[in-house]
mmCIF file of C-alpha atoms in Angstrom:
data_model
loop_
_atom_site.group_PDB
_atom_site.id
_atom_site.type_symbol
_atom_site.label_atom_id
_atom_site.label_comp_id
_atom_site.label_asym_id
_atom_site.label_seq_id
_atom_site.Cartn_x
_atom_site.Cartn_y
_atom_site.Cartn_z
ATOM 1 C CA UNK A 1 57.368 -21.617 -10.419
ATOM 2 C CA UNK A 2 54.335 -19.392 -10.764
ATOM 3 C CA UNK A 3 53.365 -16.874 -8.073
ATOM 4 C CA UNK A 4 49.745 -16.465 -7.055
ATOM 5 C CA UNK A 5 48.093 -13.114 -7.279
ATOM 6 C CA UNK A 6 48.286 -11.359 -3.947
ATOM 7 C CA UNK A 7 45.006 -9.525 -4.363
ATOM 8 C CA UNK A 8 42.786 -12.541 -4.938
ATOM 9 C CA UNK A 9 43.959 -14.694 -1.999
ATOM 10 C CA UNK A 10 45.075 -12.113 0.535
ATOM 11 C CA UNK A 11 42.560 -12.017 3.410
ATOM 12 C CA UNK A 12 44.008 -8.725 4.654
ATOM 13 C CA UNK A 13 42.976 -6.702 1.642
ATOM 14 C CA UNK A 14 39.901 -4.639 2.280
ATOM 15 C CA UNK A 15 36.970 -5.572 0.094
ATOM 16 C CA UNK A 16 36.239 -3.271 -2.809
ATOM 17 C CA UNK A 17 32.760 -1.820 -2.477
ATOM 18 C CA UNK A 18 31.046 -0.079 -5.292
ATOM 19 C CA UNK A 19 28.266 2.374 -4.482
ATOM 20 C CA UNK A 20 27.647 2.959 -8.164
ATOM 21 C CA UNK A 21 24.503 0.810 -8.243
ATOM 22 C CA UNK A 22 23.129 2.407 -5.090
ATOM 23 C CA UNK A 23 23.803 5.935 -6.300
ATOM 24 C CA UNK A 24 22.308 5.160 -9.702
ATOM 25 C CA UNK A 25 19.114 3.798 -8.147
ATOM 26 C CA UNK A 26 18.965 6.802 -5.805
ATOM 27 C CA UNK A 27 19.354 9.147 -8.779
ATOM 28 C CA UNK A 28 16.615 7.254 -10.607
ATOM 29 C CA UNK A 29 14.346 7.554 -7.556
ATOM 30 C CA UNK A 30 15.074 11.287 -7.297
ATOM 31 C CA UNK A 31 14.259 11.954 -10.945
ATOM 32 C CA UNK A 32 11.163 9.752 -10.767
ATOM 33 C CA UNK A 33 9.922 11.527 -7.643
ATOM 34 C CA UNK A 34 10.242 14.991 -9.179
ATOM 35 C CA UNK A 35 8.780 14.043 -12.562
ATOM 36 C CA UNK A 36 6.060 11.927 -10.965
ATOM 37 C CA UNK A 37 5.028 14.794 -8.709
ATOM 38 C CA UNK A 38 5.058 17.172 -11.666
ATOM 39 C CA UNK A 39 2.932 14.772 -13.713
ATOM 40 C CA UNK A 40 0.453 14.267 -10.882
ATOM 41 C CA UNK A 41 0.272 18.003 -10.242
ATOM 42 C CA UNK A 42 -0.286 18.641 -13.946
ATOM 43 C CA UNK A 43 -3.073 16.074 -14.115
ATOM 44 C CA UNK A 44 -4.815 17.518 -11.056
ATOM 45 C CA UNK A 45 -4.332 21.079 -12.298
ATOM 46 C CA UNK A 46 -5.680 20.162 -15.730
ATOM 47 C CA UNK A 47 -8.801 18.681 -14.158
ATOM 48 C CA UNK A 48 -9.352 21.633 -11.840
ATOM 49 C CA UNK A 49 -8.753 24.173 -14.622
ATOM 50 C CA UNK A 50 -11.125 22.379 -16.989
ATOM 51 C CA UNK A 51 -13.768 22.155 -14.271
ATOM 52 C CA UNK A 52 -13.388 25.826 -13.399
ATOM 53 C CA UNK A 53 -13.593 26.803 -17.071
ATOM 54 C CA UNK A 54 -16.697 24.650 -17.540
ATOM 55 C CA UNK A 55 -18.669 25.421 -14.385
ATOM 56 C CA UNK A 56 -17.513 28.995 -13.677
ATOM 57 C CA UNK A 57 -16.503 30.479 -17.047
ATOM 58 C CA UNK A 58 -17.021 33.970 -15.697
ATOM 59 C CA UNK A 59 -13.881 33.602 -13.589
ATOM 60 C CA UNK A 60 -11.527 33.359 -16.569
ATOM 61 C CA UNK A 61 -13.565 35.925 -18.493
ATOM 62 C CA UNK A 62 -13.026 38.422 -15.671
ATOM 63 C CA UNK A 63 -9.331 37.609 -15.161
ATOM 64 C CA UNK A 64 -8.209 38.063 -18.788
ATOM 65 C CA UNK A 65 -8.592 41.335 -20.638
ATOM 66 C CA UNK A 66 -9.972 39.709 -23.790
ATOM 67 C CA UNK A 67 -12.439 37.574 -21.807
ATOM 68 C CA UNK A 68 -15.428 39.292 -23.401
ATOM 69 C CA UNK A 69 -14.260 38.393 -26.924
ATOM 70 C CA UNK A 70 -16.486 35.886 -28.746
ATOM 71 C CA UNK A 71 -13.404 33.771 -29.580
ATOM 72 C CA UNK A 72 -12.462 33.406 -25.896
ATOM 73 C CA UNK A 73 -12.734 29.785 -24.725
ATOM 74 C CA UNK A 74 -12.716 29.595 -20.919
ATOM 75 C CA UNK A 75 -12.365 25.799 -20.899
ATOM 76 C CA UNK A 76 -9.227 25.907 -23.058
ATOM 77 C CA UNK A 77 -7.803 28.712 -20.931
ATOM 78 C CA UNK A 78 -8.609 26.718 -17.789
ATOM 79 C CA UNK A 79 -6.891 23.633 -19.179
ATOM 80 C CA UNK A 80 -3.785 25.634 -20.098
ATOM 81 C CA UNK A 81 -3.619 27.517 -16.824
ATOM 82 C CA UNK A 82 -4.336 24.455 -14.698
ATOM 83 C CA UNK A 83 -1.822 22.297 -16.541
ATOM 84 C CA UNK A 84 1.061 24.766 -16.380
ATOM 85 C CA UNK A 85 0.436 25.811 -12.787
ATOM 86 C CA UNK A 86 -0.116 22.199 -11.720
ATOM 87 C CA UNK A 87 3.145 21.006 -13.305
ATOM 88 C CA UNK A 88 5.131 23.789 -11.639
ATOM 89 C CA UNK A 89 3.468 23.203 -8.269
ATOM 90 C CA UNK A 90 3.985 19.440 -8.536
ATOM 91 C CA UNK A 91 7.657 19.857 -9.459
ATOM 92 C CA UNK A 92 8.209 22.172 -6.488
ATOM 93 C CA UNK A 93 6.517 19.667 -4.181
ATOM 94 C CA UNK A 94 8.678 16.887 -5.646
ATOM 95 C CA UNK A 95 11.858 18.913 -5.110
ATOM 96 C CA UNK A 96 10.847 19.626 -1.520
ATOM 97 C CA UNK A 97 10.181 15.923 -0.909
ATOM 98 C CA UNK A 98 13.557 14.963 -2.377
ATOM 99 C CA UNK A 99 15.322 17.628 -0.308
ATOM 100 C CA UNK A 100 13.597 16.358 2.832
ATOM 101 C CA UNK A 101 14.581 12.776 1.976
ATOM 102 C CA UNK A 102 18.247 13.690 1.488
ATOM 103 C CA UNK A 103 18.243 15.798 4.645
ATOM 104 C CA UNK A 104 16.738 12.941 6.647
ATOM 105 C CA UNK A 105 19.189 10.483 5.081
ATOM 106 C CA UNK A 106 22.179 12.652 5.914
ATOM 107 C CA UNK A 107 20.970 13.097 9.492
ATOM 108 C CA UNK A 108 20.398 9.376 9.993
ATOM 109 C CA UNK A 109 23.834 8.499 8.529
ATOM 110 C CA UNK A 110 25.522 11.025 10.797
ATOM 111 C CA UNK A 111 24.001 9.379 13.869
ATOM 112 C CA UNK A 112 24.865 5.816 12.900
#
């Protein structure tokens, strides 16, 4: 006589839930939010820096000590400055958004 498995037919066993898929998608969303914000910030910063270097080249010439050099390219400096500052600013904004999301999520789970 063969005995049945107690785990497959026992209605009193609690169901096994796996939050692995949910936590993986949440981690993917978190990484995407931070990198997406950094990318968007970098793109905006690149555009603003290039525009500032093109339309107001005297700004970068006055900010940097070698701005009066004939080899100084204010557009290239504007692109570099705008890109790096935009990426950092976008990443910080993304981290703040993720922190606010997790804070809100923890508060809503505590009340439910």
